Amino acid sequence: MKKVNKKFKAIFIAMLIALSTSVSYAQWQNTNFTGNGPIESTVSTVTGVGVGDFSASNVASALHVNTNLTAAQTGGGAFGLGEVFRTDAPNTATYWKMLRGGTDYGWIYNNNDNHFYIAAPFNSGGNYGDLYFQTGGTNTRQTILGSNGFVGIGNSYNPAFRLDVSEDINAGGTSATTTNAYYLGKGKMLWHNGIVSNLYVGVGVYSGHIEPPIPAC
């Protein structure tokens, strides 16, 4: 009996040591949360889930992944610490959806093909959601209207045509030796011949034939 007790005691001590030195990379946050690090509480309402080491920071959102203090991964299942989020699915359309009040407002998805899609699917009685591209904070630089697909380029610019630009357009870059041109259908309508001071208006190239250009006034 003494030998059994000693053996059990040794196993129990080994288990305590293993548990005390293990690192938890997941924790949960409740409504009474005021501190950092791992949390223990009897409160049943979970308001935030943190994945990673939060010993020096708070769980700052409903789902917060933090690899700043995570040890580098090794072995067959290793991943880079910059790969903080990943989803995988069978061969079917795969969606990340953003809803508010049960209504879809934004999708990022793959339609079981080789393409990547960004969508603003909102439609309420013909009231469509537009797609905005912003930089420099919340400054809208490009707009695609949900109602008709019109594209506007410019600061908070509402397009009135299929492609509508609010300011100057530079076609082909700034090289003086490049033949820059604006096309209508398959023909050049406004271009220069490599010398930027020579500006032409007229029909351009059709099946290898060059129509005589008309110098612009």
Coordinates of C-alpha atoms in Angstrom, one line a residue:
M1 CA 0.0 0.0 0.0
K2 CA 2.8 2.4 0.8
K3 CA 4.4 1.8 -2.6
V4 CA 1.1 2.5 -4.3
N5 CA 0.7 5.7 -2.3
K6 CA 4.2 6.9 -3.2
K7 CA 3.6 6.1 -6.8
F8 CA 0.3 8.0 -6.8
K9 CA 1.9 10.9 -5.0
A10 CA 4.7 11.1 -7.6
I11 CA 2.2 11.1 -10.5
F12 CA 0.1 13.8 -8.8
I13 CA 3.1 16.0 -8.2
A14 CA 4.2 15.5 -11.9
M15 CA 0.7 16.6 -13.0
L16 CA 0.7 19.7 -10.9
I17 CA 4.1 20.7 -12.3
A18 CA 3.0 20.1 -15.8
L19 CA -0.2 22.2 -15.3
S20 CA 1.7 25.0 -13.6
T21 CA 4.2 25.4 -16.4
S22 CA 1.9 25.1 -19.3
V23 CA 0.9 28.2 -21.3
S24 CA -2.7 29.0 -22.2
Y25 CA -3.2 30.7 -25.6
A26 CA -6.9 31.2 -25.1
Q27 CA -8.9 33.1 -22.5
W28 CA -12.3 34.6 -22.1
Q29 CA -13.5 38.0 -20.7
N30 CA -16.6 38.7 -18.7
T31 CA -18.7 41.8 -17.9
N32 CA -16.7 42.4 -14.7
F33 CA -13.3 42.4 -16.4
T34 CA -10.9 45.1 -15.2
G35 CA -7.4 43.7 -15.5
N36 CA -5.0 41.9 -17.9
G37 CA -3.9 38.4 -18.4
P38 CA -5.8 35.1 -17.8
I39 CA -9.2 35.5 -16.2
E40 CA -11.1 33.4 -13.8
S41 CA -14.7 34.3 -13.0
T42 CA -18.1 32.7 -12.2
V43 CA -19.9 35.2 -14.4
S44 CA -21.6 33.3 -17.2
T45 CA -21.9 36.3 -19.7
V46 CA -18.9 36.2 -22.0
T47 CA -18.3 39.5 -23.8
G48 CA -14.9 38.9 -25.3
V49 CA -12.7 36.0 -26.4
G50 CA -8.9 36.4 -26.6
V51 CA -6.6 34.0 -28.4
G52 CA -2.9 34.5 -27.6
D53 CA -1.0 35.9 -24.7
F54 CA -2.8 38.8 -23.0
S55 CA -0.6 39.1 -20.0
A56 CA 0.4 42.6 -21.0
S57 CA -2.8 43.8 -22.7
N58 CA -6.6 43.7 -22.7
V59 CA -9.0 41.7 -24.8
A60 CA -10.2 44.7 -26.9
S61 CA -12.9 43.2 -29.1
A62 CA -15.5 40.4 -29.2
L63 CA -12.8 38.2 -30.8
H64 CA -9.2 39.3 -30.4
V65 CA -6.2 37.4 -31.7
N66 CA -2.9 38.5 -30.4
T67 CA 0.5 36.9 -31.3
N68 CA 2.8 39.6 -30.0
L69 CA 4.0 37.6 -27.0
T70 CA 3.4 34.1 -28.5
A71 CA 6.4 31.9 -28.8
A72 CA 7.6 31.0 -32.3
Q73 CA 6.0 27.8 -33.5
T74 CA 8.0 24.7 -34.4
G75 CA 7.3 21.3 -35.7
G76 CA 5.0 20.0 -38.4
G77 CA 2.1 22.3 -37.5
A78 CA 4.2 25.5 -37.2
F79 CA 2.9 28.7 -38.6
G80 CA 4.3 32.3 -38.8
L81 CA 3.2 34.6 -36.1
G82 CA 1.9 37.0 -38.7
E83 CA -0.6 34.4 -39.8
V84 CA -3.2 35.4 -37.2
F85 CA -6.4 34.3 -38.8
R86 CA -7.3 31.6 -41.3
T87 CA -10.4 29.9 -42.6
D88 CA -10.8 26.7 -44.6
A89 CA -13.8 25.1 -46.3
P90 CA -14.7 22.3 -48.8
N91 CA -15.1 23.0 -52.5
T92 CA -18.1 25.4 -52.3
A93 CA -18.6 29.2 -52.2
T94 CA -16.9 30.5 -49.1
Y95 CA -18.1 33.7 -47.4
W96 CA -17.0 36.2 -44.7
K97 CA -20.2 38.1 -44.1
M98 CA -20.8 41.3 -42.2
L99 CA -24.3 41.8 -40.9
R100 CA -26.0 44.4 -38.8
G101 CA -29.4 43.6 -37.2
G102 CA -29.6 40.5 -39.3
T103 CA -29.1 42.3 -42.7
D104 CA -26.1 41.6 -45.0
Y105 CA -24.1 44.8 -45.7
G106 CA -20.7 43.4 -46.8
W107 CA -19.3 40.1 -48.2
I108 CA -15.7 39.0 -48.9
Y109 CA -15.9 35.7 -50.6
N110 CA -14.8 33.1 -53.2
N111 CA -17.5 31.7 -55.5
N112 CA -15.9 28.3 -55.8
D113 CA -13.8 29.6 -58.7
N114 CA -10.4 31.3 -59.2
H115 CA -11.6 34.8 -58.3
F116 CA -11.8 37.0 -55.2
Y117 CA -15.0 39.0 -54.6
I118 CA -15.9 42.0 -52.5
A119 CA -19.6 42.8 -52.4
A120 CA -22.1 45.3 -51.0
P121 CA -25.2 43.1 -51.3
F122 CA -27.7 45.4 -49.5
N123 CA -30.9 45.9 -51.5
S124 CA -34.1 47.2 -49.8
G125 CA -36.8 48.1 -52.4
G126 CA -34.2 49.3 -54.9
N127 CA -32.1 51.1 -52.2
Y128 CA -28.8 49.5 -53.0
G129 CA -25.6 49.6 -51.0
D130 CA -22.6 51.4 -52.6
L131 CA -19.0 50.3 -52.5
Y132 CA -16.4 52.8 -51.2
F133 CA -12.6 52.6 -51.3
Q134 CA -11.0 54.8 -48.6
T135 CA -7.4 55.8 -47.8
G136 CA -5.8 58.2 -45.4
G137 CA -8.3 57.3 -42.7
T138 CA -11.9 57.5 -43.9
N139 CA -11.4 59.6 -47.0
T140 CA -13.4 58.1 -49.9
R141 CA -11.2 58.0 -53.1
Q142 CA -13.3 55.7 -55.3
T143 CA -17.0 55.0 -55.4
I144 CA -19.0 52.2 -57.2
L145 CA -22.7 52.9 -57.0
G146 CA -24.8 49.8 -56.2
S147 CA -27.8 51.0 -58.3
N148 CA -26.1 51.2 -61.7
G149 CA -22.4 50.3 -61.3
F150 CA -21.2 53.8 -62.1
V151 CA -17.6 54.3 -61.0
G152 CA -16.4 57.6 -59.6
I153 CA -12.8 58.5 -59.0
G154 CA -12.2 61.5 -56.7
N155 CA -12.6 62.6 -53.1
S156 CA -16.2 61.7 -52.0
Y157 CA -17.3 62.0 -55.7
N158 CA -20.7 60.8 -56.7
P159 CA -20.4 59.5 -60.4
A160 CA -23.0 60.4 -63.0
F161 CA -21.5 58.3 -65.8
R162 CA -20.1 54.8 -66.3
L163 CA -16.7 56.2 -65.5
D164 CA -16.6 59.6 -63.9
V165 CA -13.4 61.4 -62.8
S166 CA -13.6 64.5 -60.8
E167 CA -10.1 65.9 -61.6
D168 CA -7.4 65.7 -64.3
I169 CA -6.5 62.4 -66.1
N170 CA -3.0 61.5 -67.3
A171 CA -3.0 58.8 -70.0
G172 CA 0.1 56.6 -70.3
G173 CA 2.3 58.3 -67.8
T174 CA 4.7 61.3 -68.1
S175 CA 7.2 60.1 -70.7
A176 CA 7.6 62.5 -73.6
T177 CA 8.6 59.6 -75.9
T178 CA 5.5 57.5 -75.3
T179 CA 2.5 57.8 -77.7
N180 CA -0.3 58.4 -75.3
A181 CA -3.9 58.1 -76.6
Y182 CA -7.6 58.1 -75.7
Y183 CA -9.6 55.5 -77.6
L184 CA -13.2 55.4 -78.7
G185 CA -14.1 51.8 -79.6
K186 CA -11.0 50.5 -81.4
G187 CA -9.7 53.8 -82.7
K188 CA -7.5 56.6 -81.3
M189 CA -9.5 59.8 -80.9
L190 CA -7.0 62.0 -79.0
W191 CA -3.3 61.3 -79.0
H192 CA 0.2 62.6 -79.7
N193 CA 2.9 61.1 -81.9
G194 CA 5.7 60.9 -79.3
I195 CA 6.1 64.7 -79.1
V196 CA 3.8 66.1 -76.5
S197 CA 3.4 69.4 -78.3
N198 CA 1.9 67.5 -81.3
L199 CA -1.7 66.8 -80.3
Y200 CA -4.0 65.0 -82.8
V201 CA -7.8 64.5 -82.9
G202 CA -9.3 61.9 -85.3
V203 CA -9.7 58.2 -86.0
G204 CA -6.7 56.0 -85.3
V205 CA -5.6 52.5 -86.2
Y206 CA -8.0 50.0 -87.8
S207 CA -6.6 46.7 -89.0
G208 CA -3.1 48.1 -89.4
H209 CA -4.3 51.1 -91.4
I210 CA -3.6 54.6 -90.0
E211 CA -6.1 57.3 -90.8
P212 CA -4.6 60.8 -91.4
P213 CA -4.6 62.6 -88.0
I214 CA -6.0 66.0 -87.7
P215 CA -3.9 68.4 -85.6
A216 CA -5.8 69.8 -82.6
C217 CA -6.3 73.5 -82.4

